CSV table of C-alpha atoms in Angstrom, one decimal:
chain,number,residue,atom,x,y,z
A,1,MET,CA,17.4,-18.0,-20.9
A,2,LEU,CA,14.5,-17.2,-18.6
A,3,VAL,CA,16.6,-17.7,-15.4
A,4,GLY,CA,19.5,-15.8,-17.0
A,5,PHE,CA,17.2,-12.8,-17.7
A,6,VAL,CA,15.9,-12.8,-14.2
A,7,ILE,CA,19.4,-12.8,-12.7
A,8,LEU,CA,20.4,-9.9,-15.0
A,9,TYR,CA,17.3,-8.0,-14.1
A,10,LEU,CA,18.0,-8.4,-10.4
A,11,PHE,CA,21.6,-7.1,-10.8
A,12,VAL,CA,20.3,-4.1,-12.7
A,13,SER,CA,17.8,-3.3,-9.9
A,14,ILE,CA,20.6,-3.5,-7.3
A,15,GLY,CA,22.8,-1.3,-9.5
A,16,VAL,CA,20.1,1.4,-9.8
A,17,GLY,CA,19.6,1.3,-6.1
A,18,ILE,CA,23.3,1.6,-5.3
A,19,TYR,CA,23.6,4.5,-7.8
A,20,ALA,CA,20.6,6.2,-6.0
A,21,ALA,CA,22.6,6.0,-2.8
A,22,THR,CA,25.0,8.6,-4.2
A,23,ARG,CA,22.2,11.2,-4.0
A,24,VAL,CA,21.5,10.6,-0.3
A,25,HIS,CA,23.3,13.1,2.0
A,26,SER,CA,20.7,13.7,4.7
A,27,ALA,CA,17.6,12.1,6.3
A,28,ARG,CA,15.4,14.3,4.1
A,29,ASP,CA,17.1,12.9,1.0
A,30,TYR,CA,16.6,9.4,2.4
A,31,VAL,CA,12.9,9.8,3.2
A,32,VAL,CA,11.5,12.2,0.5
A,33,ALA,CA,14.3,12.3,-2.1
A,34,GLY,CA,15.1,15.9,-1.1
A,35,ARG,CA,11.7,16.9,-2.7
A,36,HIS,CA,13.3,16.8,-6.2
A,37,LEU,CA,11.2,14.3,-8.2
A,38,PRO,CA,9.6,15.4,-11.5
A,39,ILE,CA,6.1,14.6,-12.6
A,40,TYR,CA,6.9,11.4,-14.6
A,41,ILE,CA,8.8,9.8,-11.7
A,42,VAL,CA,6.1,10.8,-9.1
A,43,THR,CA,3.4,9.3,-11.3
A,44,ALA,CA,5.4,6.1,-11.7
A,45,THR,CA,6.2,5.7,-8.0
A,46,VAL,CA,2.6,6.4,-7.0
A,47,PHE,CA,1.4,3.8,-9.5
A,48,ALA,CA,4.0,1.3,-8.1
A,49,THR,CA,2.6,1.9,-4.6
A,50,TRP,CA,-0.2,-0.6,-5.2
A,51,PHE,CA,0.9,-2.5,-8.2
A,52,GLY,CA,2.5,-5.4,-6.3
A,53,SER,CA,2.1,-9.1,-5.9
A,54,GLU,CA,-1.5,-8.8,-5.0
A,55,THR,CA,-2.3,-7.1,-8.3
A,56,VAL,CA,-0.7,-9.7,-10.4
A,57,LEU,CA,-1.3,-12.9,-8.3
A,58,GLY,CA,-3.8,-12.1,-5.5
A,59,ILE,CA,-6.5,-10.1,-7.2
A,60,PRO,CA,-6.8,-12.3,-10.3
A,61,ALA,CA,-7.2,-15.4,-8.1
A,62,THR,CA,-10.0,-13.7,-6.1
A,63,PHE,CA,-11.7,-12.5,-9.3
A,64,LEU,CA,-11.8,-16.0,-10.8
A,65,LYS,CA,-13.6,-17.2,-7.6
A,66,GLU,CA,-15.9,-14.2,-6.8
A,67,GLY,CA,-16.0,-11.9,-9.8
A,68,LEU,CA,-15.8,-8.1,-9.7
A,69,ARG,CA,-17.7,-7.8,-6.4
A,70,GLY,CA,-15.1,-9.8,-4.7
A,71,ILE,CA,-12.3,-7.3,-5.5
A,72,VAL,CA,-14.1,-4.1,-4.5
A,73,SER,CA,-11.3,-3.2,-2.0
A,74,ASP,CA,-8.6,-3.6,-4.6
A,75,PRO,CA,-8.4,-2.2,-7.3
A,76,PHE,CA,-11.5,-0.1,-6.8
A,77,GLY,CA,-10.8,1.1,-3.3
A,78,SER,CA,-7.1,1.3,-3.6
A,79,SER,CA,-7.1,3.4,-6.8
A,80,MET,CA,-9.7,5.8,-5.3
A,81,CYS,CA,-7.4,6.2,-2.3
A,82,LEU,CA,-4.6,7.6,-4.5
A,83,ILE,CA,-6.9,9.9,-6.3
A,84,LEU,CA,-8.4,11.2,-3.0
A,85,VAL,CA,-4.9,11.7,-1.6
A,86,GLY,CA,-4.1,13.9,-4.7
A,87,LEU,CA,-7.4,15.9,-4.6
A,88,PHE,CA,-7.9,16.5,-0.8
A,89,PHE,CA,-4.6,15.8,1.1
A,90,ALA,CA,-1.5,16.3,-1.1
A,91,ARG,CA,-1.6,20.1,-1.3
A,92,LYS,CA,-2.3,20.7,2.4
A,93,LEU,CA,0.3,18.2,3.7
A,94,TYR,CA,2.9,19.3,1.1
A,95,ARG,CA,2.8,22.9,2.4
A,96,MET,CA,3.6,21.7,6.0
A,97,ASN,CA,7.0,20.4,4.9
A,98,LEU,CA,6.9,17.3,7.0
A,99,LEU,CA,9.3,14.3,7.0
A,100,THR,CA,6.7,11.7,8.0
A,101,LEU,CA,2.9,11.5,8.2
A,102,ALA,CA,3.1,10.9,11.9
A,103,ASP,CA,4.8,14.4,12.2
A,104,TYR,CA,1.4,15.8,11.2
A,105,TYR,CA,-0.3,14.2,14.2
A,106,ARG,CA,2.3,15.6,16.6
A,107,LYS,CA,1.9,19.2,15.2
A,108,ARG,CA,-1.9,18.9,15.2
A,109,TYR,CA,-2.6,16.9,18.4
A,110,GLY,CA,0.6,16.4,20.4
A,111,ARG,CA,3.2,13.8,21.1
A,112,LYS,CA,0.9,11.0,22.5
A,113,VAL,CA,-1.3,11.0,19.3
A,114,GLU,CA,1.9,11.0,17.2
A,115,VAL,CA,3.1,7.8,19.0
A,116,ILE,CA,-0.2,6.0,18.8
A,117,THR,CA,-0.9,6.7,15.2
A,118,GLY,CA,2.8,6.1,14.3
A,119,VAL,CA,2.6,2.6,15.9
A,120,ALA,CA,-0.7,1.9,14.1
A,121,ILE,CA,0.9,2.9,10.8
A,122,ILE,CA,3.9,0.7,11.4
A,123,ILE,CA,1.8,-2.4,12.4
A,124,SER,CA,-0.3,-2.0,9.2
A,125,TYR,CA,2.8,-2.7,7.1
A,126,LEU,CA,3.5,-6.0,8.6
A,127,GLY,CA,1.1,-8.0,6.4
A,128,TRP,CA,1.6,-5.8,3.4
A,129,VAL,CA,5.4,-6.1,3.1
A,130,SER,CA,5.2,-9.8,4.1
A,131,ALA,CA,2.9,-10.4,1.1
A,132,GLN,CA,5.6,-9.1,-1.2
A,133,MET,CA,8.3,-11.3,0.4
A,134,THR,CA,5.9,-14.3,0.1
A,135,ALA,CA,5.4,-13.6,-3.6
A,136,LEU,CA,9.2,-13.3,-4.2
A,137,GLY,CA,9.6,-16.7,-2.7
A,138,LEU,CA,6.9,-18.1,-4.9
A,139,VAL,CA,8.5,-16.6,-8.0
A,140,PHE,CA,11.9,-18.0,-7.3
A,141,ASP,CA,10.4,-21.4,-6.5
A,142,ILE,CA,8.6,-21.5,-9.8
A,143,LEU,CA,11.5,-20.2,-11.9
A,144,SER,CA,13.9,-22.8,-10.4
A,145,GLN,CA,11.3,-25.6,-10.8
A,146,GLY,CA,11.6,-26.4,-7.1
A,147,ALA,CA,15.4,-26.2,-6.9
A,148,ILE,CA,14.9,-23.1,-4.7
A,149,THR,CA,12.2,-23.7,-2.2
A,150,GLN,CA,9.7,-21.0,-1.4
A,151,THR,CA,11.3,-20.4,2.0
A,152,GLN,CA,14.7,-20.0,0.4
A,153,GLY,CA,13.3,-17.8,-2.3
A,154,THR,CA,11.6,-15.6,0.3
A,155,LEU,CA,15.0,-15.1,2.1
A,156,ILE,CA,16.8,-14.4,-1.2
A,157,GLY,CA,14.1,-11.9,-2.3
A,158,ALA,CA,14.1,-10.1,1.0
A,159,ALA,CA,17.9,-9.8,0.9
A,160,ILE,CA,17.8,-8.3,-2.6
A,161,VAL,CA,15.1,-5.7,-1.8
A,162,LEU,CA,16.9,-4.8,1.5
A,163,LEU,CA,20.2,-4.3,-0.3
A,164,TYR,CA,19.0,-1.7,-2.8
A,165,THR,CA,16.6,0.0,-0.4
A,166,LEU,CA,19.0,0.2,2.6
A,167,TYR,CA,21.4,2.7,1.0
A,168,GLY,CA,19.4,4.7,-1.4
A,169,GLY,CA,16.1,5.2,0.5
A,170,MET,CA,13.4,7.1,-1.3
A,171,TRP,CA,15.9,7.9,-4.2
A,172,SER,CA,16.3,4.2,-4.7
A,173,VAL,CA,12.6,3.5,-4.5
A,174,ALA,CA,11.8,6.3,-7.0
A,175,LEU,CA,14.4,5.4,-9.6
A,176,THR,CA,13.8,1.6,-9.5
A,177,ASP,CA,10.0,2.3,-9.5
A,178,PHE,CA,10.3,4.2,-12.8
A,179,LEU,CA,12.3,1.3,-14.3
A,180,GLN,CA,10.0,-1.3,-13.0
A,181,MET,CA,6.8,0.5,-14.1
A,182,SER,CA,8.1,0.6,-17.7
A,183,ILE,CA,8.7,-3.2,-17.5
A,184,ILE,CA,5.3,-3.8,-15.9
A,185,VAL,CA,3.4,-1.9,-18.6
A,186,ALA,CA,5.3,-3.3,-21.6
A,187,GLY,CA,5.3,-6.9,-20.2
A,188,LEU,CA,1.7,-7.2,-19.2
A,189,LEU,CA,0.3,-5.5,-22.3
A,190,TYR,CA,2.3,-8.1,-24.4
A,191,ILE,CA,1.0,-11.0,-22.3
A,192,LEU,CA,-2.5,-9.6,-22.6
A,193,TYR,CA,-2.3,-9.6,-26.4
A,194,VAL,CA,-0.9,-13.2,-26.5
A,195,ALA,CA,-3.3,-14.7,-23.9
A,196,SER,CA,-6.4,-13.0,-25.4
A,197,GLU,CA,-5.5,-14.2,-28.9
A,198,MET,CA,-5.0,-17.8,-27.6
A,199,ALA,CA,-8.5,-17.5,-25.9
A,200,GLY,CA,-10.3,-16.4,-29.1
A,201,GLY,CA,-9.8,-12.6,-28.9
A,202,LEU,CA,-10.3,-9.9,-26.2
A,203,GLY,CA,-13.9,-9.4,-27.1
A,204,HIS,CA,-14.7,-13.1,-26.7
A,205,VAL,CA,-12.9,-13.2,-23.3
A,206,VAL,CA,-14.9,-10.3,-22.0
A,207,GLN,CA,-18.2,-11.7,-23.3
A,208,HIS,CA,-17.5,-15.1,-21.8
A,209,ALA,CA,-16.8,-13.5,-18.4
A,210,ALA,CA,-20.0,-11.5,-18.5
A,211,GLN,CA,-22.1,-14.6,-19.4
A,212,ASN,CA,-20.6,-16.5,-16.5
A,213,GLY,CA,-21.4,-13.7,-14.0
A,214,ARG,CA,-17.9,-12.6,-13.4
A,215,LEU,CA,-18.6,-8.9,-14.3
A,216,GLY,CA,-21.3,-8.5,-11.7
A,217,PHE,CA,-20.1,-5.7,-9.4
A,218,TRP,CA,-23.0,-4.5,-7.1
A,219,PRO,CA,-23.9,-6.6,-4.0
A,220,GLN,CA,-27.1,-8.6,-3.5
A,221,ALA,CA,-30.1,-6.5,-2.4
A,222,ASN,CA,-29.9,-7.3,1.3
A,223,SER,CA,-28.5,-5.3,4.2
A,224,LYS,CA,-25.6,-7.7,5.1
A,225,ASP,CA,-24.2,-7.9,1.6
A,226,ILE,CA,-24.5,-4.1,1.0
A,227,ILE,CA,-22.8,-3.3,4.3
A,228,ALA,CA,-20.0,-5.8,3.6
A,229,PHE,CA,-19.5,-4.3,0.2
A,230,ILE,CA,-19.3,-0.7,1.5
A,231,ALA,CA,-17.0,-1.8,4.4
A,232,ALA,CA,-14.6,-3.5,1.9
A,233,TRP,CA,-14.4,-0.4,-0.2
A,234,VAL,CA,-14.0,2.0,2.7
A,235,THR,CA,-11.3,-0.1,4.4
A,236,MET,CA,-9.0,0.2,1.5
A,237,MET,CA,-10.1,3.6,0.2
A,238,PHE,CA,-9.9,5.4,3.5
A,239,GLY,CA,-7.7,3.1,5.6
A,240,SER,CA,-4.8,3.3,3.2
A,241,ILE,CA,-4.8,7.1,3.0
A,242,PRO,CA,-2.9,7.6,6.3
A,243,GLN,CA,0.0,5.5,5.1
A,244,GLN,CA,3.7,6.6,5.1
A,245,ASP,CA,4.6,5.1,1.7
A,246,VAL,CA,1.8,7.0,0.0
A,247,PHE,CA,2.8,10.2,1.9
A,248,GLN,CA,6.5,9.8,1.0
A,249,ARG,CA,5.8,9.4,-2.7
A,250,VAL,CA,3.6,12.4,-2.9
A,251,MET,CA,5.9,14.6,-0.7
A,252,SER,CA,8.9,13.7,-2.8
A,253,ALA,CA,7.6,15.9,-5.7
A,254,LYS,CA,9.3,19.1,-6.8
A,255,SER,CA,6.2,21.1,-6.2
A,256,GLU,CA,2.7,20.9,-4.7
A,257,ASN,CA,1.1,20.9,-8.2
A,258,ILE,CA,3.3,17.9,-9.1
A,259,ALA,CA,2.3,16.2,-5.9
A,260,VAL,CA,-1.4,16.6,-6.7
A,261,ALA,CA,-1.1,15.7,-10.4
A,262,GLY,CA,1.2,12.7,-9.8
A,263,SER,CA,-1.1,11.2,-7.2
A,264,VAL,CA,-4.2,11.5,-9.3
A,265,MET,CA,-2.5,10.3,-12.5
A,266,GLY,CA,-0.8,7.4,-10.7
A,267,GLY,CA,-4.1,6.3,-9.1
A,268,GLY,CA,-5.9,6.4,-12.5
A,269,LEU,CA,-3.1,4.5,-14.2
A,270,TYR,CA,-3.2,1.8,-11.5
A,271,PHE,CA,-7.0,1.4,-11.9
A,272,VAL,CA,-6.6,0.9,-15.6
A,273,PHE,CA,-3.7,-1.5,-15.5
A,274,ALA,CA,-5.0,-3.6,-12.6
A,275,PHE,CA,-7.6,-5.0,-15.1
A,276,VAL,CA,-4.8,-6.4,-17.3
A,277,PRO,CA,-3.8,-9.3,-15.1
A,278,LEU,CA,-7.5,-10.0,-14.4
A,279,THR,CA,-8.2,-10.4,-18.1
A,280,ILE,CA,-5.1,-12.6,-18.6
A,281,ALA,CA,-6.3,-14.8,-15.7
A,282,TYR,CA,-9.7,-15.2,-17.1
A,283,SER,CA,-8.2,-16.0,-20.5
A,284,ALA,CA,-6.6,-19.0,-18.7
A,285,THR,CA,-10.1,-20.4,-18.1
A,286,LEU,CA,-10.6,-20.6,-21.9
A,287,ILE,CA,-7.0,-21.7,-22.8
A,288,ASP,CA,-6.7,-24.5,-20.2
A,289,PRO,CA,-9.9,-25.1,-18.1
A,290,GLY,CA,-8.3,-28.1,-16.5
A,291,LEU,CA,-5.3,-26.1,-15.2
A,292,VAL,CA,-7.6,-23.5,-13.7
A,293,SER,CA,-10.0,-25.9,-12.1
A,294,GLY,CA,-7.2,-27.9,-10.6
A,295,LEU,CA,-5.5,-24.9,-9.0
A,296,LEU,CA,-8.6,-22.7,-8.2
A,297,ASP,CA,-9.2,-24.3,-4.7
A,298,LYS,CA,-5.7,-25.8,-4.2
A,299,ASP,CA,-3.5,-22.7,-4.9
A,300,SER,CA,-5.2,-20.1,-7.0
A,301,GLN,CA,-2.2,-17.8,-6.9
A,302,MET,CA,-0.3,-20.2,-9.2
A,303,ILE,CA,-2.8,-20.0,-12.1
A,304,LEU,CA,-1.1,-17.2,-14.0
A,305,PRO,CA,2.5,-18.4,-13.5
A,306,GLN,CA,1.6,-21.9,-14.6
A,307,LEU,CA,-0.4,-20.6,-17.6
A,308,ILE,CA,2.7,-18.7,-18.8
A,309,LEU,CA,5.1,-21.5,-18.2
A,310,THR,CA,3.0,-24.2,-19.9
A,311,HIS,CA,1.4,-22.4,-22.8
A,312,MET,CA,3.6,-19.5,-23.8
A,313,PRO,CA,7.0,-19.1,-25.6
A,314,VAL,CA,10.2,-18.2,-23.8
A,315,PHE,CA,10.0,-14.5,-24.7
A,316,ALA,CA,6.5,-14.2,-23.2
A,317,GLN,CA,7.7,-15.9,-20.1
A,318,ILE,CA,10.6,-13.4,-19.8
A,319,MET,CA,8.1,-10.5,-20.2
A,320,PHE,CA,5.7,-11.9,-17.7
A,321,PHE,CA,8.2,-12.7,-15.0
A,322,GLY,CA,10.0,-9.5,-15.6
A,323,ALA,CA,6.7,-7.6,-15.0
A,324,LEU,CA,5.9,-9.8,-12.0
A,325,LEU,CA,9.3,-9.2,-10.3
A,326,SER,CA,9.0,-5.5,-11.1
A,327,ALA,CA,5.6,-5.3,-9.5
A,328,ILE,CA,6.7,-7.1,-6.4
A,329,MET,CA,10.0,-5.3,-5.9
A,330,SER,CA,8.6,-1.9,-6.5
A,331,THR,CA,6.0,-2.3,-3.8
A,332,ALA,CA,8.3,-4.2,-1.4
A,333,SER,CA,11.0,-1.5,-1.4
A,334,GLY,CA,8.6,1.4,-0.7
A,335,THR,CA,6.7,-0.6,2.0
A,336,LEU,CA,9.9,-1.7,3.7
A,337,LEU,CA,11.2,1.9,3.9
A,338,ALA,CA,7.9,3.5,5.1
A,339,PRO,CA,7.5,1.9,8.5
A,340,SER,CA,11.2,2.0,9.2
A,341,VAL,CA,11.4,5.8,8.8
A,342,THR,CA,8.2,6.3,10.8
A,343,PHE,CA,9.7,4.2,13.7
A,344,SER,CA,13.0,6.1,13.5
A,345,GLU,CA,11.6,9.6,13.3
A,346,ASN,CA,8.5,9.4,15.4
A,347,ILE,CA,9.3,6.7,18.0
A,348,LEU,CA,13.1,6.5,18.5
A,349,LYS,CA,14.3,10.0,17.6
A,350,PRO,CA,13.5,11.7,21.0
A,351,TYR,CA,15.6,9.1,22.7
A,352,LEU,CA,18.7,9.2,20.4
A,353,PRO,CA,21.8,10.2,22.4
A,354,HIS,CA,23.1,12.5,19.7
A,355,HIS,CA,20.2,14.3,18.2
A,356,ASN,CA,21.5,15.2,14.7
A,357,ASP,CA,20.8,14.4,11.1
A,358,LYS,CA,23.7,11.9,10.7
A,359,THR,CA,22.5,9.9,13.7
A,360,LEU,CA,18.9,9.8,12.4
A,361,LEU,CA,20.0,8.7,9.0
A,362,LEU,CA,22.1,5.8,10.5
A,363,THR,CA,19.2,4.9,12.8
A,364,MET,CA,16.8,4.7,9.8
A,365,ARG,CA,19.1,2.3,8.0
A,366,LEU,CA,19.5,0.1,11.0
A,367,VAL,CA,15.7,0.0,11.5
A,368,VAL,CA,15.2,-0.9,7.8
A,369,VAL,CA,17.4,-4.0,8.4
A,370,GLY,CA,15.4,-4.9,11.6
A,371,PHE,CA,12.0,-4.5,9.9
A,372,ALA,CA,13.1,-6.5,6.9
A,373,ALA,CA,13.9,-9.4,9.3
A,374,VAL,CA,10.6,-9.1,11.1
A,375,VAL,CA,8.4,-9.1,7.9
A,376,THR,CA,10.4,-11.9,6.4
A,377,LEU,CA,9.8,-14.1,9.5
A,378,PHE,CA,6.1,-13.2,9.3
A,379,ALA,CA,6.0,-14.1,5.6
A,380,LEU,CA,7.6,-17.5,6.4
A,381,TYR,CA,5.1,-18.5,9.1
A,382,SER,CA,1.8,-16.8,8.0
A,383,ASN,CA,-0.9,-19.0,6.4
A,384,ALA,CA,-2.8,-16.1,4.9
A,385,THR,CA,-3.0,-15.6,1.1
A,386,ILE,CA,-1.3,-12.6,-0.5
A,387,TYR,CA,-4.7,-10.9,-1.1
A,388,GLN,CA,-5.7,-11.4,2.6
A,389,MET,CA,-2.4,-10.0,3.9
A,390,VAL,CA,-2.9,-6.8,1.9
A,391,GLU,CA,-6.6,-6.5,2.5
A,392,ASN,CA,-6.2,-6.8,6.3
A,393,ALA,CA,-3.3,-4.3,6.4
A,394,TYR,CA,-5.5,-1.2,6.5
A,395,LYS,CA,-8.0,-2.1,9.2
A,396,ILE,CA,-5.9,-0.6,12.0
A,397,THR,CA,-5.2,2.7,10.2
A,398,LEU,CA,-8.9,3.0,9.3
A,399,VAL,CA,-10.0,2.9,12.9
A,400,VAL,CA,-7.0,4.8,14.5
A,401,ALA,CA,-5.5,7.3,12.0
A,402,PHE,CA,-8.0,8.2,9.3
A,403,VAL,CA,-10.5,10.3,11.2
A,404,PRO,CA,-8.0,12.4,13.2
A,405,LEU,CA,-6.2,13.1,9.9
A,406,VAL,CA,-9.3,14.3,8.0
A,407,ALA,CA,-10.8,16.2,11.0
A,408,GLY,CA,-7.5,17.9,11.7
A,409,LEU,CA,-7.2,19.2,8.1
A,410,TYR,CA,-10.8,20.1,7.5
A,411,TRP,CA,-12.5,20.8,10.9
A,412,ARG,CA,-11.3,23.7,13.0
A,413,ARG,CA,-12.9,22.4,16.1
A,414,ALA,CA,-11.1,19.1,16.1
A,415,CYS,CA,-8.8,19.0,19.1
A,416,LYS,CA,-6.6,16.8,21.1
A,417,GLN,CA,-9.4,15.4,23.3
A,418,GLY,CA,-11.4,14.5,20.1
A,419,ALA,CA,-8.4,12.6,18.7
A,420,TYR,CA,-8.0,10.7,22.0
A,421,LEU,CA,-11.6,9.7,22.1
A,422,SER,CA,-11.7,8.9,18.4
A,423,ILE,CA,-8.7,6.5,18.7
A,424,ALA,CA,-10.0,5.0,22.0
A,425,LEU,CA,-13.5,4.3,20.7
A,426,GLY,CA,-12.3,3.0,17.4
A,427,LEU,CA,-10.0,0.5,19.0
A,428,ALA,CA,-12.5,-0.5,21.7
A,429,VAL,CA,-15.1,-1.4,19.2
A,430,TRP,CA,-12.9,-2.9,16.5
A,431,LEU,CA,-10.4,-5.1,18.4
A,432,PRO,CA,-12.9,-7.2,20.4
A,433,MET,CA,-15.1,-7.8,17.3
A,434,GLU,CA,-12.0,-8.7,15.2
A,435,VAL,CA,-10.6,-11.1,17.8
A,436,TRP,CA,-13.7,-12.8,19.2
A,437,LEU,CA,-16.4,-12.7,16.6
A,438,PRO,CA,-16.4,-15.4,13.9
A,439,GLU,CA,-15.8,-13.9,10.5
A,440,GLY,CA,-19.0,-12.7,8.8
A,441,SER,CA,-21.2,-13.2,11.9
A,442,ALA,CA,-21.8,-9.6,12.6
A,443,LEU,CA,-24.0,-7.3,10.5
A,444,LEU,CA,-21.3,-4.6,10.7
A,445,PRO,CA,-17.8,-5.8,9.8
A,446,PRO,CA,-15.4,-5.1,12.8
A,447,GLN,CA,-13.3,-2.4,11.0
A,448,PHE,CA,-16.4,-0.6,9.7
A,449,ALA,CA,-18.0,-0.6,13.2
A,450,GLY,CA,-14.7,0.7,14.6
A,451,PHE,CA,-14.6,3.4,11.9
A,452,LEU,CA,-18.1,4.6,12.8
A,453,ALA,CA,-17.0,4.6,16.5
A,454,SER,CA,-13.9,6.6,15.6
A,455,ILE,CA,-16.0,9.3,13.9
A,456,THR,CA,-18.3,9.5,16.9
A,457,GLY,CA,-15.4,9.8,19.2
A,458,MET,CA,-13.9,12.7,17.3
A,459,VAL,CA,-17.2,14.6,17.1
A,460,VAL,CA,-18.1,14.1,20.8
A,461,GLY,CA,-14.6,14.6,22.1
A,462,SER,CA,-14.1,17.9,20.1
A,463,LEU,CA,-17.5,19.3,20.9
A,464,ARG,CA,-17.5,18.2,24.6
A,465,PRO,CA,-13.9,18.1,25.7
A,466,ASP,CA,-15.0,18.4,29.3
A,467,LEU,CA,-16.1,14.7,29.1
A,468,LEU,CA,-12.4,13.8,29.3
A,469,GLY,CA,-11.8,16.2,32.2
A,470,ALA,CA,-10.1,18.9,30.1
A,471,ARG,CA,-11.0,22.2,28.4
A,472,ARG,CA,-10.4,22.5,24.7
A,473,HIS,CA,-7.7,24.9,23.8
A,474,HIS,CA,-6.2,25.9,20.5
A,475,SER,CA,-2.4,26.0,20.8
A,476,SER,CA,0.4,25.7,18.3
A,477,HIS,CA,-0.4,22.0,18.1
A,478,THR,CA,-4.0,22.5,17.0
A,479,ALA,CA,-3.6,25.4,14.7
A,480,LEU,CA,-4.3,24.6,11.1
A,481,PRO,CA,-1.5,25.4,8.7
A,482,GLY,CA,-1.6,28.9,7.4
A,483,ARG,CA,-4.2,30.1,10.0
A,484,ILE,CA,-4.0,31.9,13.2
A,485,SER,CA,-5.3,30.0,16.2
A,486,ARG,CA,-8.1,31.5,18.2
A,487,PRO,CA,-7.8,31.9,22.0
């Protein structure tokens, strides 16, 4: 019954994705759903941005080992990212009527900055999408009781996500996200009720977690722990703002007010529901301590699936794995589409022989296939955990793309030279530290040091553009939207 339900669910998802393809008539339909999405779908698709394999499998495993302070980047940083996008970025970017986020960097700073930031955004998705493919393989392996290996499951899952994303684009992502969010909410709330009752009640679970130090949030009172805590929060909160999938979901709204409200509501909803799998996972320590202790160091991502399979009735298993597949597939589809359209629009488009909308749409679909192949290979050969893949994804966008985005929107003096120096200093500080320093050996984590260097570069480069051998000028590239540039 469980396997039959999963197969039915996968066919329904594919059917919704194929139906969505009937609404795609242009590149704009494919990338931002023609800007036609209502508030409830925007909220659902923003929520689904983050609610993926790491939320159901990765974050609970880390929480059981390290408590709340170990998951400061997600869900605390990630949910704040979505709320900040709604409050400070959605309205300004919506008014510019852009196709991709990298288009903004071209309009504000020129072609070179567009390419550099576009490449950084694309690279950042490698680990993130791979984490979803890895999780799909894990689920198929568990459900088939080993008849389908994790490698085979990863290939099957990647093929399914590719199939319904390839033709429908953002329309497919949006409609399937709405379906999948409904299953996530219903499924996990039901499992929370069952698991907490088996563990002695929700109040007992929370009290036990507090007594065992799992609810401690703030870092130890020493400089290294405090800086590491801030760096983990900032990496996810700021580094994931300049992301194409977040941008696409917000820009697909019918109006700028819906774009703002949908982002804030989706971020708030994600923060609340991210604690549901955490509570279920901690309930496992009371229901079956031997299971948890046996898997905690060996393969902690398996704790929740094994708890459901060994201690809960078939209906609860159906609800859990339905919610898990929904979470994974909703994130995988959006994160597969985002880097593909960025590569097509901002890297390949100037070199297309026939520069028209039909050619661009075909190119985007071909790139989706190519990127799916790359991330699937990465998923098969990477040894990182799901949580590590996701956490590491935003380091490059933090040091390369975040500061030029904020400065360009909110600082009139930000200029092309400032963007160049911001990117150069951010990379020059972050990359050597990331590659050569042992993890945890530096007082400043590499990405945080690169972030501070990026801020310095923007300020110095914009106030003293002569340092780069050029005079600052305000052209059509550097004018803020809705303002007249000064000579």
